Amino acid sequence: MKNHFLYHMKNIIKIKIQGRNIDRFLRKLINQQIELLDIQYPKRDEVIIKVYQKDYEKIEEIKTIYSISIIDTYGMIKIKKLISYYKILLCSLVIGVIVLFFLMNIITKVQVIHTDSDIRNLLLSEMNDYGIAPGHFKKSYEKIEAIKKEVVRKHKNKIEWLEIENIGTKYVIRVEERKINQKKKETEKVNIVAKKPAIIKRIEADQGVIVKEHNNYVNQGDVVISGEIYLNEALKNVVRASGKVYGEVWYKSQIEFPYLYKETHYTGKKKQVYSIKLLNWHFDLFNFRPYKQSKKKEQVLVKHPFLPFRLVKETQQEVVIKDEIYTVDQAINEARKLGIKKISEQLQEKERIIDTKDLKVHVKESKIRLELFFTVYEDITDYQVIDEAKLRQEMEEKKQE
């Protein structure tokens, strides 16, 4: 393979020789130790041969009455000839790509979208400190993420959320201001009730009277912590009950999972890459850390009307593609994991799955359907407003009886 490559890189000239007694002239060339690489006889008094460039000079010296003309060239000599012929086009292309790269990667405008001028000025100043300003080069995805985190951390009392979006050569910054509201004192009197049917597992009462016990079954709306305080069956006070109630609740879930499973996971990383495409050949410009797998959206910037050449801008999103073929048992196991994941994503802090059971498995040609039963430790706290006037009226009616 190496020798084959070197052979094609050598300077070779294809020539046509015309004259009488061609064979005698060829023998003369061989006697002069000129290597004939290929010989063709299109006519009786004509021959086409390939020789090395150094041997062509000898042939010119001894050709005498024979007519010799060059048909084609190969190797470096041809490459140099093509470069010489297309040098203006190639130089223009290279310069154009370089200029385009700089123009497409220079920031021309930074816009902060917010109604408060103080917030806008603050962010413009911060972005300028981090090099996100007109005349600077655009930043990588990783750098932008780091800047966002740092700005939010520095101004955590003012900024709740920040997004820096690159649109062409412009950066658009969207921000949500942190509102630090003074919590108003709640005056409404309430009972704490069960949000849904459950078995009580934990009661955290800050104020009020606990009227249910651990492991009691409750229906939706049953009072667990009462704001009504009684002494000797007489209503002494009505307060706002406060606390948390956790219970054991139950869910059924149905999950379908195919035997041939393909999942595309977006990592969140995204970048713009400029590429040169020529037929099936593809070359990325300045893409020093290419993604292993990515989804691409292409925009053609420059193309030749006659040659299969294009300069494109690609928006690349990094992905991780999972492509698996499962047995029935493996598909059931994966469906179970998927069901647990879906329930877990809905749970809040302190909530957890207690137990999982398979109820039914339906096996089909291309997939399985798994019915799952979940026992979950969950916050079941809800509130019921106490109609204090109605309550006191009822107490008065009881006294009169």
C-alpha positions in Angstrom: 0.0 0.0 0.0 2.8 2.4 0.9 4.7 1.6 -2.4 1.5 2.1 -4.4 1.0 5.5 -2.8 4.6 6.5 -3.5 4.3 5.4 -7.1 1.3 7.7 -7.6 3.1 10.6 -6.1 6.1 10.3 -8.5 6.3 12.7 -11.4 5.2 10.7 -14.5 4.5 12.0 -18.0 2.3 10.4 -20.6 3.6 11.2 -24.1 2.7 10.4 -27.8 5.5 9.5 -30.2 4.9 9.5 -34.0 7.2 8.4 -36.8 8.5 5.5 -38.8 9.9 2.3 -37.2 8.5 3.1 -33.7 9.8 -0.2 -32.3 13.4 0.6 -33.2 13.1 4.0 -31.3 11.6 2.2 -28.3 14.6 -0.3 -28.2 16.9 2.7 -28.3 15.1 4.2 -25.3 15.5 0.9 -23.4 19.2 0.8 -24.3 19.5 4.3 -22.8 18.0 2.7 -19.5 14.8 4.7 -19.8 12.0 2.9 -18.0 8.8 2.5 -20.0 6.0 2.3 -17.5 3.2 1.7 -20.0 3.0 1.2 -23.8 0.0 1.5 -26.1 -0.2 1.2 -29.9 -3.2 3.2 -31.1 -1.7 3.3 -34.7 1.1 1.5 -36.7 3.3 4.6 -36.7 2.2 5.9 -33.3 2.9 4.9 -29.7 1.7 6.2 -26.3 4.0 5.6 -23.3 4.4 6.7 -19.7 7.9 7.6 -18.4 9.3 9.4 -15.4 9.9 13.1 -15.7 13.7 12.7 -15.6 13.6 10.3 -18.5 11.4 12.6 -20.6 14.3 15.1 -20.8 16.6 12.3 -22.2 13.9 11.4 -24.8 13.8 15.0 -25.9 17.5 14.9 -26.5 17.5 11.7 -28.7 14.2 12.0 -30.5 15.8 13.1 -33.8 13.1 12.7 -36.5 10.3 11.6 -34.2 7.5 13.9 -33.1 6.8 13.9 -29.4 3.9 15.6 -27.6 2.8 15.5 -23.9 -0.8 14.1 -23.4 -1.0 14.1 -19.6 0.9 14.3 -16.3 0.7 12.5 -13.0 1.9 12.8 -9.4 3.3 16.0 -7.9 3.8 17.6 -11.2 0.1 17.4 -11.9 -0.8 18.6 -8.4 1.5 21.6 -8.9 0.0 22.3 -12.3 -3.5 22.3 -10.8 -2.5 24.5 -7.9 -0.9 26.9 -10.4 -4.0 26.9 -12.6 -6.4 27.3 -9.7 -4.2 29.3 -7.3 -6.3 32.5 -7.5 -9.5 30.5 -6.8 -7.8 28.5 -3.9 -6.3 31.7 -2.4 -9.7 33.5 -2.6 -11.4 30.5 -1.0 -8.9 30.2 1.9 -9.0 33.9 2.6 -12.8 33.9 2.3 -13.1 31.0 4.8 -10.8 32.8 7.2 -12.6 36.1 6.9 -16.0 34.4 7.2 -14.8 32.5 10.3 -13.7 35.7 12.0 -16.9 37.6 11.0 -19.2 34.8 12.2 -17.3 34.5 15.5 -17.1 38.2 16.4 -19.8 39.5 18.8 -21.6 42.5 17.2 -24.3 43.1 19.8 -25.3 42.1 23.4 -29.0 42.6 24.3 -30.4 42.2 27.8 -34.2 41.6 27.8 -35.7 43.1 31.1 -37.9 46.0 32.0 -35.6 47.2 34.8 -32.8 49.5 33.5 -30.7 48.7 36.6 -30.8 45.0 35.9 -29.9 45.6 32.3 -27.0 47.8 33.2 -25.8 45.4 35.8 -25.8 42.5 33.4 -24.2 44.4 30.5 -21.3 45.4 32.9 -20.9 41.8 34.1 -20.9 40.4 30.5 -18.3 43.0 29.5 -16.1 41.8 32.4 -16.4 38.2 31.1 -15.6 39.2 27.5 -19.2 39.0 26.2 -19.2 42.4 24.4 -19.1 43.8 20.9 -15.7 43.2 19.2 -14.9 40.1 21.3 -14.9 36.5 20.1 -17.9 34.3 20.9 -17.6 31.9 23.8 -17.8 28.1 23.9 -20.9 26.4 25.4 -18.9 25.3 28.4 -17.6 28.9 29.0 -21.1 30.3 28.7 -22.5 27.8 31.3 -19.7 28.7 33.7 -20.4 32.5 33.3 -24.1 32.0 33.9 -23.5 30.1 37.1 -20.9 32.7 38.3 -23.1 35.7 37.6 -26.1 34.1 39.4 -23.9 33.2 42.3 -22.5 36.7 42.6 -26.0 38.4 42.5 -28.1 35.7 44.1 -30.2 38.3 45.9 -31.1 40.1 42.6 -31.1 37.3 39.9 -33.2 34.2 40.1 -32.5 32.8 36.6 -30.3 33.7 33.7 -30.1 32.5 30.1 -27.5 33.6 27.5 -28.6 32.7 24.0 -26.3 33.1 20.9 -28.3 34.2 17.8 -25.9 34.6 14.9 -23.3 37.2 16.0 -25.6 38.6 18.7 -26.0 37.5 22.3 -29.5 37.8 23.8 -29.6 37.6 27.6 -32.9 36.8 29.3 -33.1 37.2 33.1 -35.7 36.7 35.8 -35.3 39.0 38.8 -35.4 37.4 42.3 -38.3 38.8 44.2 -37.7 38.7 48.0 -41.2 39.2 49.3 -41.9 39.7 53.0 -44.3 36.9 53.9 -47.5 38.3 55.2 -48.8 36.9 58.4 -51.6 34.5 57.7 -54.7 35.2 59.6 -57.0 32.6 58.0 -57.8 29.8 60.4 -57.4 26.3 58.9 -57.4 22.6 59.7 -54.7 20.3 58.2 -56.5 17.5 56.3 -55.5 14.5 54.2 -55.0 15.3 50.5 -55.8 11.8 49.4 -56.6 8.3 50.9 -53.6 7.0 52.8 -52.2 5.4 55.9 -50.6 8.0 58.2 -46.9 7.4 58.7 -45.7 10.6 60.2 -47.2 13.8 61.7 -45.2 17.0 62.3 -47.4 19.4 64.1 -46.2 23.0 64.9 -49.6 24.3 66.0 -53.0 22.7 66.5 -54.3 19.5 68.0 -53.4 16.1 66.5 -56.6 14.1 66.1 -55.3 11.1 64.1 -52.6 8.6 65.1 -49.8 6.8 63.4 -51.0 4.0 61.0 -54.6 5.4 61.0 -56.3 5.1 57.6 -57.7 8.5 56.3 -59.8 9.5 53.4 -59.4 12.6 51.4 -60.5 15.6 53.5 -60.2 13.9 56.9 -58.8 16.3 59.6 -55.4 15.2 60.9 -54.3 18.4 62.8 -57.2 20.5 64.0 -57.2 24.2 64.5 -60.1 23.9 66.9 -59.0 23.8 70.6 -61.5 22.4 73.1 -61.4 22.0 76.8 -64.1 19.9 78.5 -66.0 19.8 75.2 -66.1 23.6 75.1 -64.4 25.5 72.3 -61.7 27.6 73.8 -59.8 28.9 70.7 -59.5 28.6 67.0 -56.0 28.8 65.5 -54.3 28.2 62.2 -53.1 24.6 62.3 -49.6 24.2 60.9 -47.4 21.2 60.2 -46.9 18.3 57.8 -48.5 15.0 57.4 -46.8 12.1 55.5 -48.7 8.9 54.5 -48.5 5.7 52.6 -50.3 6.1 49.3 -50.8 3.8 46.3 -50.5 4.1 42.6 -51.0 1.8 39.6 -48.9 2.4 36.5 -48.8 0.8 33.0 -45.5 0.8 31.1 -44.9 -0.3 27.5 -41.3 -1.3 26.5 -40.2 -2.5 23.0 -37.7 -5.4 22.5 -35.8 -3.1 20.0 -35.1 0.0 22.1 -33.5 3.2 20.9 -33.1 6.2 23.1 -31.5 9.5 22.1 -30.4 11.5 25.1 -29.4 15.2 24.6 -26.6 16.2 26.9 -27.4 19.9 26.7 -24.1 20.7 25.0 -24.4 22.7 21.7 -22.1 24.5 19.4 -21.8 25.9 15.9 -19.2 24.5 13.5 -18.2 25.7 10.1 -17.5 22.9 7.6 -16.2 22.5 4.0 -18.0 19.8 2.0 -16.8 18.4 -1.3 -18.7 15.4 -2.7 -18.5 12.9 0.2 -15.5 14.6 1.8 -16.3 16.6 4.9 -13.9 18.8 6.9 -14.7 20.8 10.1 -12.9 24.1 10.6 -11.4 24.7 14.0 -13.5 21.9 15.6 -10.8 20.7 17.9 -13.1 18.7 20.2 -15.7 17.0 18.0 -18.7 15.3 19.6 -18.7 11.5 19.3 -22.4 11.6 18.4 -24.4 14.6 17.5 -27.6 15.8 15.8 -26.8 18.4 13.1 -28.8 21.2 11.5 -27.1 22.6 8.4 -27.1 26.1 6.8 -25.4 26.6 3.5 -23.3 29.8 3.4 -21.3 29.4 0.2 -21.7 27.0 -2.7 -20.2 26.8 -6.2 -22.7 26.8 -9.1 -20.7 24.1 -11.1 -18.5 22.3 -8.5 -19.8 20.1 -5.8 -18.4 22.4 -3.1 -20.2 24.0 -0.1 -19.2 26.0 2.9 -21.8 25.3 5.6 -22.6 26.3 9.2 -23.7 23.4 11.4 -25.6 23.6 14.7 -24.4 20.5 16.5 -26.1 19.1 19.6 -24.3 16.4 21.5 -26.3 13.2 22.0 -25.8 9.8 23.5 -27.7 7.1 21.6 -28.6 3.9 23.3 -29.6 1.1 20.9 -30.4 -2.2 22.4 -32.2 -5.5 21.6 -33.8 -7.1 24.7 -35.2 -10.5 25.6 -38.6 -10.7 27.3 -37.1 -10.8 30.8 -34.7 -7.9 30.0 -37.6 -5.9 28.6 -39.7 -6.5 31.7 -36.7 -5.4 33.9 -36.2 -2.2 31.8 -39.9 -1.4 31.9 -39.8 -1.7 35.7 -36.9 0.7 35.9 -38.7 3.1 33.6 -41.8 3.0 35.8 -39.8 3.6 38.9 -38.0 6.5 37.2 -41.3 8.2 36.2 -42.7 7.9 39.7 -39.4 9.1 41.3 -39.4 12.2 39.1 -42.7 13.3 40.6 -41.6 13.0 44.2 -40.5 15.9 46.4 -37.9 16.1 49.1 -38.5 13.5 51.9 -40.8 11.5 49.7 -39.8 8.0 48.5 -41.0 4.8 47.0 -41.5 2.1 49.7 -42.3 -0.9 47.5 -42.9 -1.9 43.9 -44.9 -5.0 42.7 -45.5 -6.4 39.2 -49.3 -7.0 38.7 -49.6 -8.2 35.1 -47.3 -8.7 32.1 -48.7 -8.7 28.6 -46.2 -10.1 26.1 -46.7 -8.9 22.5 -44.8 -9.4 19.2 -42.8 -6.2 19.4 -43.1 -5.1 23.0 -44.3 -5.9 26.5 -46.8 -4.1 28.7 -46.1 -4.2 32.4 -48.7 -3.1 35.1 -47.0 -2.0 38.3 -48.2 -1.3 41.8 -46.4 1.3 43.8 -46.5 2.0 47.6 -45.2 5.5 48.2 -44.2 7.6 51.2 -45.7 11.0 50.3 -46.6 14.4 51.7 -50.4 14.3 52.0 -50.8 17.7 53.7 -53.8 19.8 52.6 -55.8 22.7 54.2 -59.4 23.2 55.1 -60.6 26.7 56.0 -62.5 26.9 59.3 -65.7 28.9 59.3 -65.2 30.4 62.7 -68.6 32.2 62.9 -70.5 29.0 61.9 -68.5 27.0 64.4 -69.3 29.3 67.3 -73.0 29.4 66.3 -73.1 25.6 66.4 -71.5 25.7 69.9 -74.1 28.2 71.1 -76.9 26.0 69.8 -75.5 23.0 71.7 -75.4 25.0 74.9 -79.1 26.0 74.5 -80.1 22.4 74.0 
